[in-house]
Coordinates of C-alpha atoms in Angstrom, one line a residue:
M1 CA -115.1 -39.2 68.8
S2 CA -114.1 -42.0 66.5
A3 CA -113.0 -44.6 69.1
V4 CA -114.1 -45.1 72.7
V5 CA -111.7 -48.0 73.4
E6 CA -108.4 -48.6 71.7
A7 CA -106.3 -51.6 72.7
E8 CA -103.0 -52.5 71.0
Q9 CA -101.3 -55.8 71.8
V10 CA -102.8 -55.7 75.3
G11 CA -101.9 -58.6 77.6
R12 CA -102.8 -59.3 81.2
W13 CA -101.7 -62.2 83.3
Y14 CA -102.0 -63.4 86.9
G15 CA -98.9 -65.3 87.7
Q16 CA -98.9 -68.2 85.2
V17 CA -102.6 -67.6 84.3
V18 CA -103.2 -65.6 81.1
G19 CA -106.3 -63.4 81.3
L20 CA -105.8 -61.6 78.0
N21 CA -103.3 -62.4 75.3
E22 CA -102.2 -59.9 72.6
L23 CA -105.6 -58.2 72.3
T24 CA -105.8 -55.6 69.6
L25 CA -109.2 -53.9 68.9
V26 CA -111.0 -50.6 68.5
I27 CA -114.5 -50.1 70.0
G28 CA -116.5 -47.2 68.6
P29 CA -119.3 -45.1 70.1
G30 CA -122.7 -46.5 71.1
V31 CA -123.7 -49.9 72.7
T32 CA -121.2 -52.7 72.2
G33 CA -121.7 -56.3 73.4
L34 CA -118.8 -58.3 74.7
V35 CA -119.5 -62.0 74.5
G36 CA -117.8 -65.3 75.2
P37 CA -117.9 -68.3 77.4
N38 CA -116.9 -68.2 81.1
G39 CA -113.1 -67.8 81.2
A40 CA -112.9 -66.0 77.9
G41 CA -111.3 -62.9 79.4
K42 CA -114.4 -60.7 79.4
S43 CA -114.1 -59.6 83.1
T44 CA -110.4 -59.0 82.8
F45 CA -110.9 -56.8 79.8
L46 CA -113.7 -54.8 81.5
K47 CA -111.5 -54.3 84.6
L48 CA -108.7 -53.0 82.3
V49 CA -111.2 -50.6 80.5
A50 CA -112.5 -49.4 83.9
G51 CA -109.0 -48.7 85.2
E52 CA -109.4 -51.2 88.0
I53 CA -106.2 -53.1 86.9
R54 CA -103.4 -52.2 84.6
P55 CA -102.2 -54.1 81.5
S56 CA -99.2 -56.4 81.9
R57 CA -98.2 -55.3 78.5
G58 CA -99.5 -53.3 75.5
R59 CA -101.3 -50.0 75.1
L60 CA -104.9 -49.2 76.2
E61 CA -106.7 -45.9 75.9
V62 CA -110.3 -45.3 76.8
L63 CA -112.0 -42.0 76.0
G64 CA -108.6 -40.9 74.9
L65 CA -107.1 -41.5 78.3
R66 CA -105.0 -44.2 80.1
P67 CA -107.5 -45.7 82.5
F68 CA -105.4 -47.0 85.4
A69 CA -105.1 -44.7 88.5
N70 CA -106.5 -41.8 86.5
R71 CA -108.9 -39.7 88.6
A72 CA -110.0 -37.5 85.7
F73 CA -110.9 -40.7 83.8
F74 CA -112.9 -42.2 86.7
R75 CA -115.3 -39.2 86.7
R76 CA -116.3 -40.0 83.2
I77 CA -117.2 -43.7 83.5
G78 CA -119.6 -45.8 85.4
F79 CA -118.6 -49.4 86.3
C80 CA -121.0 -52.2 87.4
P81 CA -118.8 -55.2 88.1
Q82 CA -119.8 -58.8 88.2
Q83 CA -118.6 -59.2 91.8
D84 CA -121.3 -58.6 94.4
A85 CA -119.5 -56.3 96.9
L86 CA -121.9 -53.9 98.6
Y87 CA -122.1 -52.3 102.0
D88 CA -124.7 -54.6 103.4
D89 CA -125.4 -52.5 106.5
L90 CA -126.5 -49.5 104.5
R91 CA -129.9 -48.9 102.8
A92 CA -129.8 -48.5 99.1
P93 CA -130.4 -44.7 99.0
A94 CA -127.7 -44.1 101.6
L95 CA -125.2 -46.4 99.8
V96 CA -125.6 -44.7 96.4
E97 CA -125.5 -41.3 98.1
F98 CA -122.3 -42.2 100.0
L99 CA -120.5 -43.2 96.8
L100 CA -121.6 -40.0 95.2
R101 CA -120.3 -38.0 98.2
L102 CA -116.9 -39.8 97.8
S103 CA -116.9 -38.5 94.2
G104 CA -117.3 -34.9 95.4
Y105 CA -121.0 -34.2 95.2
R106 CA -122.7 -32.1 97.9
R107 CA -125.1 -33.8 100.1
A108 CA -128.3 -32.5 98.6
E109 CA -127.2 -33.2 95.0
A110 CA -126.0 -36.6 96.0
R111 CA -129.3 -37.4 97.6
R112 CA -131.2 -36.3 94.5
R113 CA -129.0 -38.2 92.1
A114 CA -129.2 -41.4 94.3
A115 CA -133.0 -41.3 94.3
A116 CA -133.2 -40.7 90.6
A117 CA -130.8 -43.5 89.8
L118 CA -132.6 -46.0 92.0
E119 CA -135.9 -45.1 90.3
R120 CA -134.4 -45.4 86.9
V121 CA -133.2 -49.0 87.5
G122 CA -136.6 -49.9 88.8
L123 CA -135.7 -50.2 92.5
T124 CA -138.7 -48.5 94.2
Q125 CA -139.5 -51.2 96.8
G126 CA -137.6 -52.1 99.9
L127 CA -135.7 -48.8 100.1
G128 CA -136.1 -48.8 103.9
R129 CA -134.4 -52.1 104.3
K130 CA -130.7 -52.8 104.5
V131 CA -129.0 -54.0 101.3
G132 CA -127.9 -57.1 103.1
T133 CA -131.5 -58.3 103.1
Y134 CA -131.9 -57.8 99.3
S135 CA -132.4 -60.6 96.7
K136 CA -129.7 -61.0 94.0
G137 CA -131.8 -59.2 91.5
M138 CA -132.3 -56.2 93.8
R139 CA -128.6 -56.1 94.6
Q140 CA -127.9 -56.1 90.9
R141 CA -130.1 -53.0 90.5
V142 CA -128.2 -51.2 93.3
K143 CA -124.9 -51.9 91.6
L144 CA -126.3 -50.5 88.4
A145 CA -127.8 -47.5 90.1
Q146 CA -124.4 -46.5 91.6
A147 CA -122.8 -46.8 88.1
I148 CA -125.2 -44.4 86.4
A149 CA -126.0 -41.9 89.2
H150 CA -123.3 -39.5 88.1
E151 CA -124.4 -39.7 84.4
P152 CA -121.2 -41.1 83.0
E153 CA -120.0 -40.9 79.3
L154 CA -119.2 -44.6 79.3
L155 CA -121.0 -47.3 81.2
I156 CA -119.1 -50.6 81.7
V157 CA -121.3 -53.5 82.9
D158 CA -120.2 -57.0 83.5
E159 CA -123.0 -59.6 83.3
P160 CA -125.7 -57.1 84.4
L161 CA -128.7 -59.3 83.7
S162 CA -127.5 -62.1 86.0
G163 CA -130.0 -62.8 88.8
L164 CA -132.9 -60.8 87.3
D165 CA -136.2 -62.3 86.5
P166 CA -137.7 -62.1 83.0
I167 CA -139.4 -58.8 83.7
G168 CA -136.3 -57.4 85.3
R169 CA -134.2 -58.5 82.2
A170 CA -136.6 -56.7 79.9
E171 CA -136.6 -53.6 82.0
M172 CA -132.8 -53.5 82.1
T173 CA -132.5 -54.1 78.4
E174 CA -134.8 -51.1 77.8
L175 CA -132.6 -49.1 80.2
F176 CA -129.4 -49.9 78.3
R177 CA -131.1 -49.1 75.0
G178 CA -132.3 -45.8 76.3
L179 CA -128.8 -44.9 77.6
G180 CA -127.4 -45.7 74.2
E181 CA -130.0 -43.6 72.4
A182 CA -129.2 -40.7 74.9
G183 CA -125.6 -40.7 73.8
V184 CA -124.0 -42.8 76.5
H185 CA -121.4 -45.3 75.3
V186 CA -122.2 -48.8 76.8
L187 CA -119.9 -51.7 76.9
I188 CA -121.8 -54.7 78.2
S189 CA -120.6 -58.3 78.7
S190 CA -122.6 -61.5 78.8
H191 CA -122.2 -65.2 78.1
V192 CA -125.9 -65.4 77.3
L193 CA -125.6 -64.4 73.7
H194 CA -129.2 -63.7 72.8
E195 CA -129.3 -61.1 75.6
V196 CA -126.5 -59.1 73.8
E197 CA -128.2 -59.6 70.4
N198 CA -131.3 -58.1 71.8
L199 CA -129.3 -55.0 72.9
T200 CA -127.0 -54.2 70.0
D201 CA -125.9 -55.4 66.6
R202 CA -122.3 -54.7 67.4
I203 CA -120.3 -57.4 69.1
V204 CA -116.9 -58.4 70.2
L205 CA -116.3 -62.1 70.7
L206 CA -113.5 -63.2 73.1
H207 CA -112.2 -66.8 73.5
R208 CA -109.3 -67.9 75.8
G209 CA -108.1 -64.3 76.2
R210 CA -108.0 -63.6 72.5
L211 CA -110.2 -61.7 70.0
L212 CA -112.2 -64.2 68.1
A213 CA -114.3 -61.9 65.9
Q214 CA -115.6 -58.4 65.9
G215 CA -118.2 -56.5 63.9
T216 CA -122.0 -56.5 63.5
V217 CA -123.9 -59.7 64.0
G218 CA -124.2 -59.9 60.2
D219 CA -120.5 -59.5 59.7
V220 CA -119.8 -62.4 62.1
R221 CA -122.5 -64.5 60.5
R222 CA -120.8 -64.1 57.2
L223 CA -117.8 -65.9 58.6
L224 CA -120.0 -69.0 58.5
N225 CA -119.7 -69.2 54.7
R226 CA -117.1 -71.9 54.9
H227 CA -119.5 -74.0 57.1
P228 CA -122.6 -75.9 56.0
R229 CA -125.8 -74.1 57.2
R230 CA -128.9 -75.9 58.3
V231 CA -132.4 -74.9 57.3
V232 CA -135.5 -76.6 58.7
I233 CA -138.7 -76.5 56.5
T234 CA -142.2 -77.5 57.7
L235 CA -144.4 -78.2 54.7
R236 CA -147.3 -80.1 53.2
E237 CA -145.3 -82.1 50.5
P238 CA -141.9 -82.8 51.9
R239 CA -140.9 -85.7 49.7
R240 CA -141.7 -83.9 46.5
L241 CA -139.7 -80.8 47.5
A242 CA -136.8 -83.0 48.8
N243 CA -136.4 -84.6 45.4
R244 CA -135.9 -81.2 43.8
L245 CA -133.7 -79.7 46.5
I246 CA -131.2 -82.6 46.5
G247 CA -130.3 -81.7 42.9
L248 CA -129.3 -78.2 43.7
E249 CA -125.5 -77.7 43.6
D250 CA -125.3 -75.8 46.9
V251 CA -127.3 -78.4 48.8
S252 CA -125.2 -81.1 50.5
S253 CA -127.9 -83.1 52.3
V254 CA -131.7 -83.3 52.7
R255 CA -133.3 -85.3 55.5
L256 CA -136.9 -86.0 56.5
D257 CA -137.3 -85.2 60.2
G258 CA -139.9 -86.0 62.8
D259 CA -143.2 -87.2 61.5
G260 CA -142.1 -86.7 57.9
A261 CA -143.7 -83.2 57.6
R262 CA -140.3 -81.5 58.1
L263 CA -137.2 -81.3 56.0
S264 CA -133.7 -80.6 57.4
V265 CA -131.5 -79.2 54.6
E266 CA -127.7 -78.4 54.7
T267 CA -126.4 -75.9 52.3
S268 CA -123.1 -74.3 51.6
D269 CA -124.6 -71.0 50.3
I270 CA -127.7 -70.1 52.3
E271 CA -128.5 -66.9 50.4
S272 CA -128.4 -68.7 47.1
F273 CA -130.5 -71.5 48.6
F274 CA -133.2 -69.1 49.8
R275 CA -133.4 -67.5 46.4
R276 CA -133.9 -70.8 44.7
L277 CA -136.2 -72.3 47.3
T278 CA -139.0 -69.8 46.5
A279 CA -139.1 -70.8 42.8
V280 CA -138.7 -74.5 43.5
A281 CA -141.4 -74.6 46.2
G282 CA -143.8 -72.8 44.0
E283 CA -143.3 -75.1 41.1
E284 CA -143.8 -78.2 43.3
R285 CA -146.7 -76.6 45.2
A286 CA -144.9 -77.8 48.4
G287 CA -147.1 -75.8 50.8
I288 CA -144.4 -74.4 53.0
R289 CA -145.8 -73.6 56.5
S290 CA -142.6 -72.4 58.2
L291 CA -138.9 -71.9 57.5
E292 CA -136.2 -71.6 60.1
S293 CA -132.4 -71.2 59.7
T294 CA -131.3 -72.8 63.0
D295 CA -127.7 -71.5 62.4
A296 CA -128.8 -67.9 62.1
S297 CA -128.6 -67.1 65.8
L298 CA -125.6 -65.5 67.4
E299 CA -125.4 -68.6 69.6
A300 CA -124.8 -70.8 66.5
V301 CA -122.3 -68.4 65.1
F302 CA -120.3 -68.5 68.3
D303 CA -120.4 -72.3 68.4
Y304 CA -119.1 -72.5 64.8
L305 CA -116.3 -70.0 65.4
V306 CA -115.1 -71.7 68.6
G307 CA -115.5 -75.2 67.3

């Protein structure tokens, strides 16, 4: 399968409010991160992909099918929405089993799958309590369990790490990686960009209902070439190195930071700068202790593209 999701000129609006605007993209197999600030259109897009709502205009196909009101399609996907809407009077095993029964599974098979899914998401404590007594993190695990219990081809998850503690986030990250390695397609959204970067190198950036950028993290970073990049260098001889760096044609500024043991350099061509830096630092015996490109994170890429 060459494409998991294909959207062509897709729009979705709510009265006068535009959720998505002329969105055209193709998402391939594997794990893909959907990122953008709150209000970017991520949740609207995921609801469209999950078949929960229909486009106001345009064409959308997922797994080769039109998602909305398509029972055959629903059997092939798992959806973990951002909204916290669970049956609070049920215990977690009964809740997941009930949803599996609605999908046509026999009681014994539904019970087995529910237990396996809850164990897989790390919810092994408090199973005798009602879901209404659960913490936000535990409720998040229940939502994820019901989404994977039937072993879907495509898992759609909206802000799945919200409400989890650091250990829980690490466990869920490993779970999504494992699902991807097992052949499950995963479309995961977050406004916390480093969380997505820890999961996958393939990202889709949305902003104000439009596609801002798509590709690998490296592809998106290359869009920064028209912007100055900042490099922070901690070293033994900052002034000596600063005098040499300021003469390089791709360096626009050099500044002493902090206690004078750190240089902040702006360059228009970071790859060329790094190649030259090695030779210059060696000639000047600058004693570089650390080197950091503060613009190399996905967070910085997104800030530049939006700004």
